[in-house]
C-alpha positions as a Python dict, from the first residue, in 0.01 Angstrom:
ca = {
    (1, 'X'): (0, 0, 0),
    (2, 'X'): (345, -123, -117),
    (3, 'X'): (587, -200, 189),
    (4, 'X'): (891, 77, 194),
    (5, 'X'): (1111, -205, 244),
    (6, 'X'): (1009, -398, -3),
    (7, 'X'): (1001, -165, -265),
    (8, 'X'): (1343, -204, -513),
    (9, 'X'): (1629, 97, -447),
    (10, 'X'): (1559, 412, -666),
    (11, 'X'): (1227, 335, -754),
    (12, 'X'): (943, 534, -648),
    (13, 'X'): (563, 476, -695),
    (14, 'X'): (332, 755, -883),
    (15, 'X'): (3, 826, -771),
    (16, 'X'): (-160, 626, -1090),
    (17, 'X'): (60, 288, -988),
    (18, 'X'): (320, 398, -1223),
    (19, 'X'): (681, 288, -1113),
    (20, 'X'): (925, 547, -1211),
    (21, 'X'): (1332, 532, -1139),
    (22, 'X'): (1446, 817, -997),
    (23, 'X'): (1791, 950, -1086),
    (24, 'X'): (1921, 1102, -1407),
    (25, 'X'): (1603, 1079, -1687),
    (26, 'X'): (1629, 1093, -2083),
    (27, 'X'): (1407, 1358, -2049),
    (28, 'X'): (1603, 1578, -1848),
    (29, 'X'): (1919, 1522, -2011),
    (30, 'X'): (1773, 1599, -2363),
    (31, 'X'): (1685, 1929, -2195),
    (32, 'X'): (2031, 2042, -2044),
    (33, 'X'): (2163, 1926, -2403),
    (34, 'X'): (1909, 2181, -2536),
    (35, 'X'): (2023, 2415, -2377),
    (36, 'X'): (2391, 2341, -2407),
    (37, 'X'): (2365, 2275, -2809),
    (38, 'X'): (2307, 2653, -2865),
    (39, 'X'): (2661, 2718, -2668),
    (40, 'X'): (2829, 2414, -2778),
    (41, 'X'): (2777, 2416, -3134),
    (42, 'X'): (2905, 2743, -3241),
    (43, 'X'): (3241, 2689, -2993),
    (44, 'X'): (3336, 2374, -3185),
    (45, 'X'): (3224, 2509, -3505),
    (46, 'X'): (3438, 2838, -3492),
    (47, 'X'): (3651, 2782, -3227),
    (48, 'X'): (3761, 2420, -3188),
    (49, 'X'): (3792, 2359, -3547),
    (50, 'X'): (3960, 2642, -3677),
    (51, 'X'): (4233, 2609, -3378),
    (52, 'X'): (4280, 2214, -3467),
    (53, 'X'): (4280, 2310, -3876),
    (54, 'X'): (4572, 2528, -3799),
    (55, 'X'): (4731, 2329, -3576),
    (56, 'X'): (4734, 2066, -3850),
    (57, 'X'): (4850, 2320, -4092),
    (58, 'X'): (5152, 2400, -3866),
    (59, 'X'): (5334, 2072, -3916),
    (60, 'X'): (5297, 2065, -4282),
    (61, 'X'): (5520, 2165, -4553),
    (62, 'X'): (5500, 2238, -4896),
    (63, 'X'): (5717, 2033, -5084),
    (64, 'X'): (5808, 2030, -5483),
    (65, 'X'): (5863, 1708, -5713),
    (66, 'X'): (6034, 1736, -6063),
    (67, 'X'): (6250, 2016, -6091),
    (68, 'X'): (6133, 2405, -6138),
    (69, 'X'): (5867, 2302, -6325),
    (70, 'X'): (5730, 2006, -6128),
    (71, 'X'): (5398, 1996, -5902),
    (72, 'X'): (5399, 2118, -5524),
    (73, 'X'): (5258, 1884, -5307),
    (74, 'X'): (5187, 1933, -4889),
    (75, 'X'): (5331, 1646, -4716),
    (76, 'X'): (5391, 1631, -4314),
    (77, 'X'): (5756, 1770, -4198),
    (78, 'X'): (5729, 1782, -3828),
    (79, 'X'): (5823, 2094, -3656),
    (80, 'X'): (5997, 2253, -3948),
    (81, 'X'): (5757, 2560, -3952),
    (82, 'X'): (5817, 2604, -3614),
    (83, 'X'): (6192, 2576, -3674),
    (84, 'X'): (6162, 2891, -3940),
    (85, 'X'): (5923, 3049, -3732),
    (86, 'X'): (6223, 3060, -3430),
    (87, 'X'): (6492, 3152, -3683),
    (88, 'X'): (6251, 3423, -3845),
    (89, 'X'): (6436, 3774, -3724),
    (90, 'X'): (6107, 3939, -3846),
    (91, 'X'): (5902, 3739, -3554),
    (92, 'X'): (6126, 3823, -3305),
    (93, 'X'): (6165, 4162, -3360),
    (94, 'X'): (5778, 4214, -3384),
    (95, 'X'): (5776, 4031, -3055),
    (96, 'X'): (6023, 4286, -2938),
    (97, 'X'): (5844, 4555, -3045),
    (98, 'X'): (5473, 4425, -2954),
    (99, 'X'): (5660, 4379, -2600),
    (100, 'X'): (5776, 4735, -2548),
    (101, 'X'): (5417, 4842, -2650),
    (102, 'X'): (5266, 4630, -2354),
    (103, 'X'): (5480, 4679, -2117),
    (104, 'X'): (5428, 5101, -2159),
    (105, 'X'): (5110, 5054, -2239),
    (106, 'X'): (4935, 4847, -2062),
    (107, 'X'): (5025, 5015, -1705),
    (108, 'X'): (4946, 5372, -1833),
    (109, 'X'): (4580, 5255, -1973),
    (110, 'X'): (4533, 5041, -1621),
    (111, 'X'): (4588, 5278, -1442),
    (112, 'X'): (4375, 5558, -1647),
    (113, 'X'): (4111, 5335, -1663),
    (114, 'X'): (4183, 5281, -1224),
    (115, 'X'): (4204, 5633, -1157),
    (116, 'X'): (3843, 5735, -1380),
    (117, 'X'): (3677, 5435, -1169),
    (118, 'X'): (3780, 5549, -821),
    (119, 'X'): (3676, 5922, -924),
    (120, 'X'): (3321, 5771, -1097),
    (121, 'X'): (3284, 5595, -719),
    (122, 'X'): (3331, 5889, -479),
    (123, 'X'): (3006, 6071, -359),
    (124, 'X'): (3188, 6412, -417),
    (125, 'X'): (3104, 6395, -780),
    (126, 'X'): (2815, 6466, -963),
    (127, 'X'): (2681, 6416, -1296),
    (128, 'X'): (2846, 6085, -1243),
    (129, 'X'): (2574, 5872, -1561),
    (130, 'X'): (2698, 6127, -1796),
    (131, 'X'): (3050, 6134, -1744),
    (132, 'X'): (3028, 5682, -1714),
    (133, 'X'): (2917, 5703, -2049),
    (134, 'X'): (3174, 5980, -2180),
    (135, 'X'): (3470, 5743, -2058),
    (136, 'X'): (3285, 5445, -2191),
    (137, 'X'): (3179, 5556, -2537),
    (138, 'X'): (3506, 5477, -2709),
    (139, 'X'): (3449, 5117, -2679),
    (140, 'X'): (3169, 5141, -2887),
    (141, 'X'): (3375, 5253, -3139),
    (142, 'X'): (3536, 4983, -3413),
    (143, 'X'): (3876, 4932, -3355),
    (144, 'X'): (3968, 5020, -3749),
    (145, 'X'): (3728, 5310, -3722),
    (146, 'X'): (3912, 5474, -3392),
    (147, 'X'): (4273, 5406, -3593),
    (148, 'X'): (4114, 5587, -3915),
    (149, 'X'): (3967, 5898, -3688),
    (150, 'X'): (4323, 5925, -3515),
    (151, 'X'): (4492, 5892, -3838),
    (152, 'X'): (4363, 6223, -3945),
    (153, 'X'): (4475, 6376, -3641),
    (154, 'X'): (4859, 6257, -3654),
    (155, 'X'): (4823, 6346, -4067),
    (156, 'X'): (5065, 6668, -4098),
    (157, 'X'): (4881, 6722, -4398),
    (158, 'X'): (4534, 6701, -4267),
    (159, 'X'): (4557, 6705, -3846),
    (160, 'X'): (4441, 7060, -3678),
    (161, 'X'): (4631, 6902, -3409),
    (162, 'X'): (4938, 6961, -3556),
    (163, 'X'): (4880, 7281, -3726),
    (164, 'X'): (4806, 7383, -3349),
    (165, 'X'): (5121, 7239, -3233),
    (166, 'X'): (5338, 7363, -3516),
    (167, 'X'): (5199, 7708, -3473),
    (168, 'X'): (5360, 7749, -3169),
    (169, 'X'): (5689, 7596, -3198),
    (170, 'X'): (5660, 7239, -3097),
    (171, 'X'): (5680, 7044, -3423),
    (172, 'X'): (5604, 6697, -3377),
    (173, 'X'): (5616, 6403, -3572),
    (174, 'X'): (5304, 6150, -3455),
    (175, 'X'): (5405, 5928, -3724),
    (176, 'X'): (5805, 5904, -3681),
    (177, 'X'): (5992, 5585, -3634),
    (178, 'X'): (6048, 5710, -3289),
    (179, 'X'): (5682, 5781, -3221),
    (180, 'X'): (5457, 5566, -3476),
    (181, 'X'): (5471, 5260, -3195),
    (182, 'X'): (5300, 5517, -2918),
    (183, 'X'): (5086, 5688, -3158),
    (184, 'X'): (4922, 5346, -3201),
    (185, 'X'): (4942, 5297, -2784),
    (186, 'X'): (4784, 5587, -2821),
    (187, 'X'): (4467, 5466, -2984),
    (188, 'X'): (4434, 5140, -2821),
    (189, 'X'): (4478, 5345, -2491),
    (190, 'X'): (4139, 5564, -2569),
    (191, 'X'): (3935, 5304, -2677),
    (192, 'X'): (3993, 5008, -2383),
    (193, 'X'): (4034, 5263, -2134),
    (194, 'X'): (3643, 5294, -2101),
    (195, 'X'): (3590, 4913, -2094),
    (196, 'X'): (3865, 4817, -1835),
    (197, 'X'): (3735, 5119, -1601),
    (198, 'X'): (3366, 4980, -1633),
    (199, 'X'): (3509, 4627, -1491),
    (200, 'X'): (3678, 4816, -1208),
    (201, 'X'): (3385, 5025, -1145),
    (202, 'X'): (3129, 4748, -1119),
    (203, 'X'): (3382, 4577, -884),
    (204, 'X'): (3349, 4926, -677),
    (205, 'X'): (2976, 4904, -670),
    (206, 'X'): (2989, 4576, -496),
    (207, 'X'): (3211, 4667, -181),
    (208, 'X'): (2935, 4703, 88),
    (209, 'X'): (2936, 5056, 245),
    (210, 'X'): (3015, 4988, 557),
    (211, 'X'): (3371, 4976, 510),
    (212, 'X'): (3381, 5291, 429),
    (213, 'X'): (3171, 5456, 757),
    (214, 'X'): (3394, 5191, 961),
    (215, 'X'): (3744, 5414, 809),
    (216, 'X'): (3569, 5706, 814),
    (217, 'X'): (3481, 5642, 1179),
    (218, 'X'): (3888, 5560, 1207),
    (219, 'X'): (3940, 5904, 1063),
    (220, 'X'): (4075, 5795, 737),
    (221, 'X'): (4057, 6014, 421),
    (222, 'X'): (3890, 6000, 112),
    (223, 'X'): (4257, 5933, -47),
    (224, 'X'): (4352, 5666, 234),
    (225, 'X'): (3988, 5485, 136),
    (226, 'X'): (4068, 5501, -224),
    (227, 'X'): (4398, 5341, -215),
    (228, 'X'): (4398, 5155, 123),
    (229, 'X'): (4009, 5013, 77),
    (230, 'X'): (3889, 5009, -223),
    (231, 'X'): (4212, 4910, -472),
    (232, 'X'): (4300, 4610, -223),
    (233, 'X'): (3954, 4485, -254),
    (234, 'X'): (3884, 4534, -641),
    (235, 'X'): (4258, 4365, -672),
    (236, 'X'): (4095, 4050, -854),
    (237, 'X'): (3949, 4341, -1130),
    (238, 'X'): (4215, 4502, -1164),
    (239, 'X'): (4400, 4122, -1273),
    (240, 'X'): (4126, 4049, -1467),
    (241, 'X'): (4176, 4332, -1653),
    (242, 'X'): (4571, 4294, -1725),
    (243, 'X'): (4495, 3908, -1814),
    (244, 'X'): (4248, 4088, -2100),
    (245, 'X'): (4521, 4349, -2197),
    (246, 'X'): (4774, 4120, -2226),
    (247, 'X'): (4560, 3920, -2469),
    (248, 'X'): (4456, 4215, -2661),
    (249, 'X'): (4887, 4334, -2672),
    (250, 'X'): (4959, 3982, -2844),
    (251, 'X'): (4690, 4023, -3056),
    (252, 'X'): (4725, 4363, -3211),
    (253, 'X'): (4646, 4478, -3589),
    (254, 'X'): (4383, 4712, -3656),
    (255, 'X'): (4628, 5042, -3564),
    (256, 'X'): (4879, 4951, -3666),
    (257, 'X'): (4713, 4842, -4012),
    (258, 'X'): (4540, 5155, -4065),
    (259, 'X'): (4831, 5366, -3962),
    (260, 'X'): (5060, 5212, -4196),
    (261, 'X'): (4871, 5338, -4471),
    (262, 'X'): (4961, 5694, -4427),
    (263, 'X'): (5315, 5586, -4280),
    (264, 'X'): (5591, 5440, -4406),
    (265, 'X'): (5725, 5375, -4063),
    (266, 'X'): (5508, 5069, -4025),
    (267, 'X'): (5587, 4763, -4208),
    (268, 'X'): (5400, 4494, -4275),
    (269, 'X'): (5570, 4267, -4043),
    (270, 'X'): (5533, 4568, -3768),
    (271, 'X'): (5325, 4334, -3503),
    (272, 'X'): (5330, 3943, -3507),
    (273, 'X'): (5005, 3915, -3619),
    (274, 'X'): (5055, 4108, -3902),
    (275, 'X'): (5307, 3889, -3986),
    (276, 'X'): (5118, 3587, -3989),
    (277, 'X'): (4942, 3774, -4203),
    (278, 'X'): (5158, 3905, -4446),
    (279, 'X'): (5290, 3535, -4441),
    (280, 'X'): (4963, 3369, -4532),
    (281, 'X'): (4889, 3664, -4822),
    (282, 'X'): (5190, 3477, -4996),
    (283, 'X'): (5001, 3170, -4994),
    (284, 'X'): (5218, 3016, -4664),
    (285, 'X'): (4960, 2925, -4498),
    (286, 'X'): (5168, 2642, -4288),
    (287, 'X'): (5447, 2901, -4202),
    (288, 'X'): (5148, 3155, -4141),
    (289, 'X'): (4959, 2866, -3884),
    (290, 'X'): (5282, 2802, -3710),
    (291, 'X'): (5352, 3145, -3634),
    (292, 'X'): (4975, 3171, -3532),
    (293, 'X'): (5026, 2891, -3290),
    (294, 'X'): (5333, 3028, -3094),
    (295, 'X'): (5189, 3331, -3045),
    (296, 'X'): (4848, 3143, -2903),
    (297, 'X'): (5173, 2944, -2649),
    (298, 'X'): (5338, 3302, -2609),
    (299, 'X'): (5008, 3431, -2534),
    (300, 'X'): (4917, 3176, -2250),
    (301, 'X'): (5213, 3175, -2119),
    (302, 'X'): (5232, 3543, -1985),
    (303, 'X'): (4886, 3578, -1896),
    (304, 'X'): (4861, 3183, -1683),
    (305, 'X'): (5180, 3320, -1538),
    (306, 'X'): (5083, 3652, -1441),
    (307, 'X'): (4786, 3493, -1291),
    (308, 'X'): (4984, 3227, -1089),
    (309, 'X'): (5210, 3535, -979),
    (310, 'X'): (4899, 3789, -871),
    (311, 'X'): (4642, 3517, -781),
    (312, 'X'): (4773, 3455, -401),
    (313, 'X'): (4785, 3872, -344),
    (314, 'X'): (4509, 3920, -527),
    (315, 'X'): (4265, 3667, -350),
    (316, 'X'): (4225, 3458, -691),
}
């Protein structure tokens, strides 16, 4: 038998004589790589790239050689999109704009979404599968889908809705300039509603029930558990979930694209990506990447801050 002593560090001996170092093995790392690859590809394929292609787009320009009827040519110019892009009064006043949405909408859906998940977790109510999936099954509706259902319904040609509300005096105009912006709140409102409550109610599921008999034995109300218990605890969620909505504010289109085809109240600069994409239908496609790219900065900035700000409350 081989002396421990003697035997060389990391090795170890198999039962057929066979001397075998121990540590990291080609064998095992060709299997996390399998297993990785599947992940891995498809991120730098469709994520990676595509972010680094328009990056590289961003600080190009399109520049023209021998007069008005010379070639174009793309030749590197710095930050000279970005310079338009900051000068654009277009951009900023979709930011504006895309800004006021979030900041109305965003609390209102939140806290929707809060109050369904808090009613779906007492044990007073019943029937509590079937009304989960009534508040979720907007979700599983396409965004451009849910814009063209509530487009009928703001139609003053078409809507029942506003036949109903005409009849008896009220008159409104869903698609005004003064109420096309909330209209499409509106929408985004009933169909993320359903998936930020689910996130909030799974968070709910988790908190261990003897919390509650412990402020129940205090003599604390169903009301004091709700919003003295349970929202403290499911605080992380409920950050989560604004980090998400944030994201999705920024990144608005479908609504507001689908509404502006039956309003003339919506241009197609309304939201800043529209923009970009009203930009790159003219063949910009640098200006269009550079506006793409500050609002990927714009995005990251609100939601990294709001997570620095809410992460020490929160328990982050």
């Amino acid at each position: 038998m081989t002396d421990l002593a003697t035997r060389p560090a990391g090795v170890v001996t198999t039962p057929a004589g066979r001397r075998r170092r121990l540590g990291r093995s080609g064998p095992r790392v060709g299997t996390v790589a399998a297993f990785l690859t599947p992940f891995f590809l498809p991120f730098v394929l469709f994520y990676l790239v595509p972010v680094g292609y328009a990056l590289w787009q961003s600080f190009r320009v399109v520049r023209r050689s021998g007069g008005q009827y010379g070639t174009s040519y793309t030749t590197f110019g710095g930050f000279e999109q970005y310079a338009r892009v900051f000068q654009n009064t277009e951009f900023w006043s979709s930011i504006g704009r895309i800004g006021l949405f979030g900041i109305v909408q965003v609390p209102v859906m939140l806290f929707v979404a809060l109050v369904i998940a808090l009613l779906l977790d007492t044990p007073l109510l019943r029937l509590k599968g079937f009304f989960r999936i009534t508040a979720f099954m907007p979700y599983a509706v396409p965004g451009v889908i849910a814009a063209i259902m509530w487009s009928y319904l703001y139609s003053p040609q078409l809507s029942p809705v506003v036949d109903l509300l005409n009849g008896i005096g009220l008159k409104p105009d869903f698609l005004g300039p003064g109420a096309v912006l909330w209209s499409a709140a509106n929408v985004s409102t009933w169909l993320w509603t359903g998936y930020n409550m689910l996130i909030m109610f799974s968070a709910l599921q988790s908190i261990p029930q003897e919390l509650y008999e412990a402020a129940k034995t205090d003599g604390a109300s169903n009301w004091a558990i709700a919003w003295r218990v349970k929202v403290p605890i499911i605080a992380p969620s409920i950050v989560l979930t604004t980090v998400f909505s944030i994201i999705g504010t920024l990144q608005l289109y479908a609504e507001p694209a689908v509404l502006r085809q039956i309003s003339s109240n919506i241009s197609s600069t309304f939201t800043p990506n529209m923009l970009a994409y009203t930009v790159a239908s003219g063949n910009n496609y640098q200006q269009a990447a550079a506006i793409s790219v500050v609002i990927a900065v714009i995005t990251f900035v609100l939601s990294f801050g709001f997570m620095r700000l809410t992460s020490k409350k929160a328990g982050l």
